[in-house]
Coordinates of C-alpha atoms in Angstrom, one line a residue:
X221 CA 0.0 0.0 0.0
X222 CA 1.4 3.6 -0.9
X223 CA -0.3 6.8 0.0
X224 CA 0.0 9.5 -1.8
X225 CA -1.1 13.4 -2.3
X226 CA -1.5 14.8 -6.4
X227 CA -1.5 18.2 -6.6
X228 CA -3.4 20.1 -9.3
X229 CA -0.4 20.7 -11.0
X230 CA 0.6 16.9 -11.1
X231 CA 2.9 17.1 -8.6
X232 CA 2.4 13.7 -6.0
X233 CA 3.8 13.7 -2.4
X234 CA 4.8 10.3 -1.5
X235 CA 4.5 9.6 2.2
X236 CA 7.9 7.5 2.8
X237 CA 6.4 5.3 5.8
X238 CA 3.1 4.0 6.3
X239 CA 1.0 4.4 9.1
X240 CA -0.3 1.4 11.5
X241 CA -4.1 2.2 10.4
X242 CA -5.8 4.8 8.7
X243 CA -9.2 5.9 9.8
X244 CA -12.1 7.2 8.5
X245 CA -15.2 8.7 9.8
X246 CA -18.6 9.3 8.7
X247 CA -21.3 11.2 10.5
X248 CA -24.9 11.9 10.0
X249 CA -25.7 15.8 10.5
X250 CA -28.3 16.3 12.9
X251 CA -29.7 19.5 14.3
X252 CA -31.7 19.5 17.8
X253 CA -34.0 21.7 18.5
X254 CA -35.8 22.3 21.4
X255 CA -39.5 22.5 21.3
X256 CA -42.3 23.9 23.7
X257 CA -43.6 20.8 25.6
X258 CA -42.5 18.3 23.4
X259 CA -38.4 18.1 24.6
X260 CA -35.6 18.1 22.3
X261 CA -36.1 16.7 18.4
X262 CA -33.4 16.1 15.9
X263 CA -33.9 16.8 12.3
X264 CA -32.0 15.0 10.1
X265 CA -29.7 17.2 7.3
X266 CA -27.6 14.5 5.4
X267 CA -24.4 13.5 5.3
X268 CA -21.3 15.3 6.9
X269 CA -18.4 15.5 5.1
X270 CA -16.2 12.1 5.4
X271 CA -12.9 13.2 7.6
X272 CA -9.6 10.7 6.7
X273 CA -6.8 10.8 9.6
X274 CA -4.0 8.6 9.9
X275 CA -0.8 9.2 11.7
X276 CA 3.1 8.2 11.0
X277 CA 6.7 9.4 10.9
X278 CA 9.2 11.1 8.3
X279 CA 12.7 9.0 9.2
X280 CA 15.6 11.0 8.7
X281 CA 17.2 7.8 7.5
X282 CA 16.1 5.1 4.9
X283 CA 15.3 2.0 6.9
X284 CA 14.1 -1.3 4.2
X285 CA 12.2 -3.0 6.8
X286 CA 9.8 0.4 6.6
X287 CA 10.3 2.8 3.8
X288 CA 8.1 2.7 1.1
X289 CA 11.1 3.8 -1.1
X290 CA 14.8 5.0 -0.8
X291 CA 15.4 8.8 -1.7
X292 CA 13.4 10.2 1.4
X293 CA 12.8 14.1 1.6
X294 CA 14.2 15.1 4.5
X295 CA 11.9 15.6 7.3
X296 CA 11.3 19.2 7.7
X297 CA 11.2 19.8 4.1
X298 CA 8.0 17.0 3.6
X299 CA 6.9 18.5 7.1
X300 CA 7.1 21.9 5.2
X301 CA 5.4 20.7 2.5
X302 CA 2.5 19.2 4.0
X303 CA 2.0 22.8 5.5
X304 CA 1.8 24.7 1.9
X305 CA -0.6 21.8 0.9
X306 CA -2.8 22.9 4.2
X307 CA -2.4 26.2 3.5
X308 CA -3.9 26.3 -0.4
X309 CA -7.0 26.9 -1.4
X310 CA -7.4 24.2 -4.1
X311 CA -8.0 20.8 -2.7
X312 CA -5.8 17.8 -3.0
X313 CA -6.5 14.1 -4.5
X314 CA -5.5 11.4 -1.6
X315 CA -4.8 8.4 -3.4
X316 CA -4.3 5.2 -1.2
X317 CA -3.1 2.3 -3.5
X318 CA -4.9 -1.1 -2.8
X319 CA -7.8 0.6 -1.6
X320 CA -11.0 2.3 -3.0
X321 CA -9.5 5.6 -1.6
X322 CA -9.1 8.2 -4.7
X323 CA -11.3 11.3 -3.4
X324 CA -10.2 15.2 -3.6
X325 CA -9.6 16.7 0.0
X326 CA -8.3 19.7 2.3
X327 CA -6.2 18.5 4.6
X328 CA -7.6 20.2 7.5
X329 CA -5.1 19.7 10.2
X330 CA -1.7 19.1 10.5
X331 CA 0.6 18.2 13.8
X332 CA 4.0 17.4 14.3
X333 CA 5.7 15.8 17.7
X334 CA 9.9 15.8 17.8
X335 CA 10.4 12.6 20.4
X336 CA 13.7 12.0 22.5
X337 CA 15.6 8.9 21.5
X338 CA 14.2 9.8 17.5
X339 CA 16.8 12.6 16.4
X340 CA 15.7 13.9 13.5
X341 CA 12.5 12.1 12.5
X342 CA 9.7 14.0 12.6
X343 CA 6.2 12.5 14.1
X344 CA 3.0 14.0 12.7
X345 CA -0.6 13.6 12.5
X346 CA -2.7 14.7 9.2
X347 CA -6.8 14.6 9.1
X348 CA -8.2 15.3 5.6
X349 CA -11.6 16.0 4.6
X350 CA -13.6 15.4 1.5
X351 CA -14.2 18.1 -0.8
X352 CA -17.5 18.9 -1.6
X353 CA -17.6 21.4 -4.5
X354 CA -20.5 24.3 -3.4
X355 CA -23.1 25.0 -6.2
X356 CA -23.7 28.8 -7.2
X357 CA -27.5 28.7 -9.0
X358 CA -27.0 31.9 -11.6
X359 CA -29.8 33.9 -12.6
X360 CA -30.4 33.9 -16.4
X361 CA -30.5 37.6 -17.4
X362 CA -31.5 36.6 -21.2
X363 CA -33.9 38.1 -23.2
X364 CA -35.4 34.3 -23.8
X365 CA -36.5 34.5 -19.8
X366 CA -39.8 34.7 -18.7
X367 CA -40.3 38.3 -16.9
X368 CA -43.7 38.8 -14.9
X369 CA -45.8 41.9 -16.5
X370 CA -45.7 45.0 -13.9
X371 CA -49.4 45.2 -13.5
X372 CA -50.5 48.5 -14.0
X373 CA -51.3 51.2 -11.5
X374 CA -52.6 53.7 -13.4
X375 CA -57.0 54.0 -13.1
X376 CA -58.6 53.3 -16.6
X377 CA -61.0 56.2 -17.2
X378 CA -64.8 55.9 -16.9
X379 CA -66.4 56.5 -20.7
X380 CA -69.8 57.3 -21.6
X381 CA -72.2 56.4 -24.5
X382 CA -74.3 59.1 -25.5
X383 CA -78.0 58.1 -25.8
X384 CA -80.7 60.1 -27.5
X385 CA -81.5 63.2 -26.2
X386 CA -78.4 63.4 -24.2
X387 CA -76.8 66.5 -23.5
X388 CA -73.3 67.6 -22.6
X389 CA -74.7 69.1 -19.0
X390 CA -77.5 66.2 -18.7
X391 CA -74.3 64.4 -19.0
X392 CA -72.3 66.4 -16.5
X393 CA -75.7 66.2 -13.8
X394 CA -75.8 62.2 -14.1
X395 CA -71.9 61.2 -14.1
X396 CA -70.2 63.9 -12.3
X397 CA -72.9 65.4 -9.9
X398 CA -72.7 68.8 -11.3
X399 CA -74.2 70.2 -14.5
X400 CA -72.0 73.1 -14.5
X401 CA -69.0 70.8 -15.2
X402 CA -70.0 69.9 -18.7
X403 CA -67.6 72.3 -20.1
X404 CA -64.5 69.7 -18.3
X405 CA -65.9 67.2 -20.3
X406 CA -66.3 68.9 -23.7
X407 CA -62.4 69.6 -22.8
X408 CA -62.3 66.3 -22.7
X409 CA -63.9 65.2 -26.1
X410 CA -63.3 68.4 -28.3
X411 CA -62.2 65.9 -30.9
X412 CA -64.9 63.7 -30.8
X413 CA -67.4 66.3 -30.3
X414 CA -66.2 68.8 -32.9
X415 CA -66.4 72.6 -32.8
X416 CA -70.3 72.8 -30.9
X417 CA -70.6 71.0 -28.5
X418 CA -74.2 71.3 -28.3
X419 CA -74.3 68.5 -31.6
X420 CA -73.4 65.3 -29.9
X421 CA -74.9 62.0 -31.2
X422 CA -75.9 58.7 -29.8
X423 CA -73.2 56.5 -30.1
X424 CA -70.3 59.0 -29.2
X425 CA -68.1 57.7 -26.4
X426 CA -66.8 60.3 -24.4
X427 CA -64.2 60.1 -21.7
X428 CA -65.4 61.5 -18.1
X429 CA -62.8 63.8 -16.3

């Protein structure tokens, strides 16, 4: 079994010993609430993220009985480099041979231990966790979309059908409650009405002020 990390670039870090286990956790996200009378509840929201830990050493000397292979980085340079990795943005693909492992990650945490009677290997501990992309939903601003009509505001004007024997302040008297306002309407309807507004006809829609 080899473990390794590949870069976006291409670039793969080789861990040089491997560690006694590697773990892995799932979780179920739950939320509790607390509700009036009825106690707590937990509502179910999916699937956390999967977290992958393991733990080993970087020997400052190649050893066959436990290196993976023989040109080993020295330790605080792989030490180093396992903190850049942290440190980016862009997740990482953790590829464990002989396994199904072959997920992108962030390696989320990253500890070291210097022991006596060990001079010059470094200890550490990594924990990655799986990548999960976020989705941004963007909003079409095409002509093609379907935009909701305003509805309009505006009042739509009361009209009037002269009837026989209709007159411009008979009018004024029955729609307006004045008689004297039948010039506003003539105003209104000079164009319809024509130059004397004494000769409307039956028929004529005029517009009420």
């Amino acid at each position: 079994m080899d473990i390794y990390l590949v870069e976006s670039s291409g670039e793969k870090f080789h861990f040089p010993v491997n560690p006694e286990e590697i773990t892995i956790q799932r979780e179920k996200q739950l939320e509790t609430l607390n509700i009036l009378s009825l106690g707590e509840a937990e509502l179910s929201q999916g699937e956390k993220v999967k977290t992958i830990s393991f733990s080993s050493f970087f020997p400052v000397e190649y050893d066959a009985s436990y290196c993976r292979y023989i040109e080993l980085p020295r330790p605080h340079t792989a030490m180093n480099r396992l903190t850049t990795i942290m440190n980016r943005k862009q997740p990482v693909r953790l590829l464990i041979s002989d396994t199904a492992i072959n997920v992108l990650v962030n390696l989320s945490a990253h500890n070291t231990t210097f022991k006596g009677g060990e001079p010059g290997d470094v200890n550490y501990e990594v924990t990655f966790r799986t990548h999960r992309p976020m989705k941004v939903r963007s909003v079409s601003s095409s002509k093609n979309s379907i935009q909701r009509a305003r509805p309009d505001s505006k009042p739509v004007p009361k009209v009037y059908q002269v009837k026989p024997g209709d007159s411009l302040w008979t009018i004024a008297k029955l729609e307006l409650g004045d008689s004297s306002k039948w010039r506003a309407i003539y105003d209104k309807n000079k164009s319809v009405i024509g130059p004397d507004h004494n000769l409307i006809k039956p028929g004529q829609k005029l517009v009420m002020p």
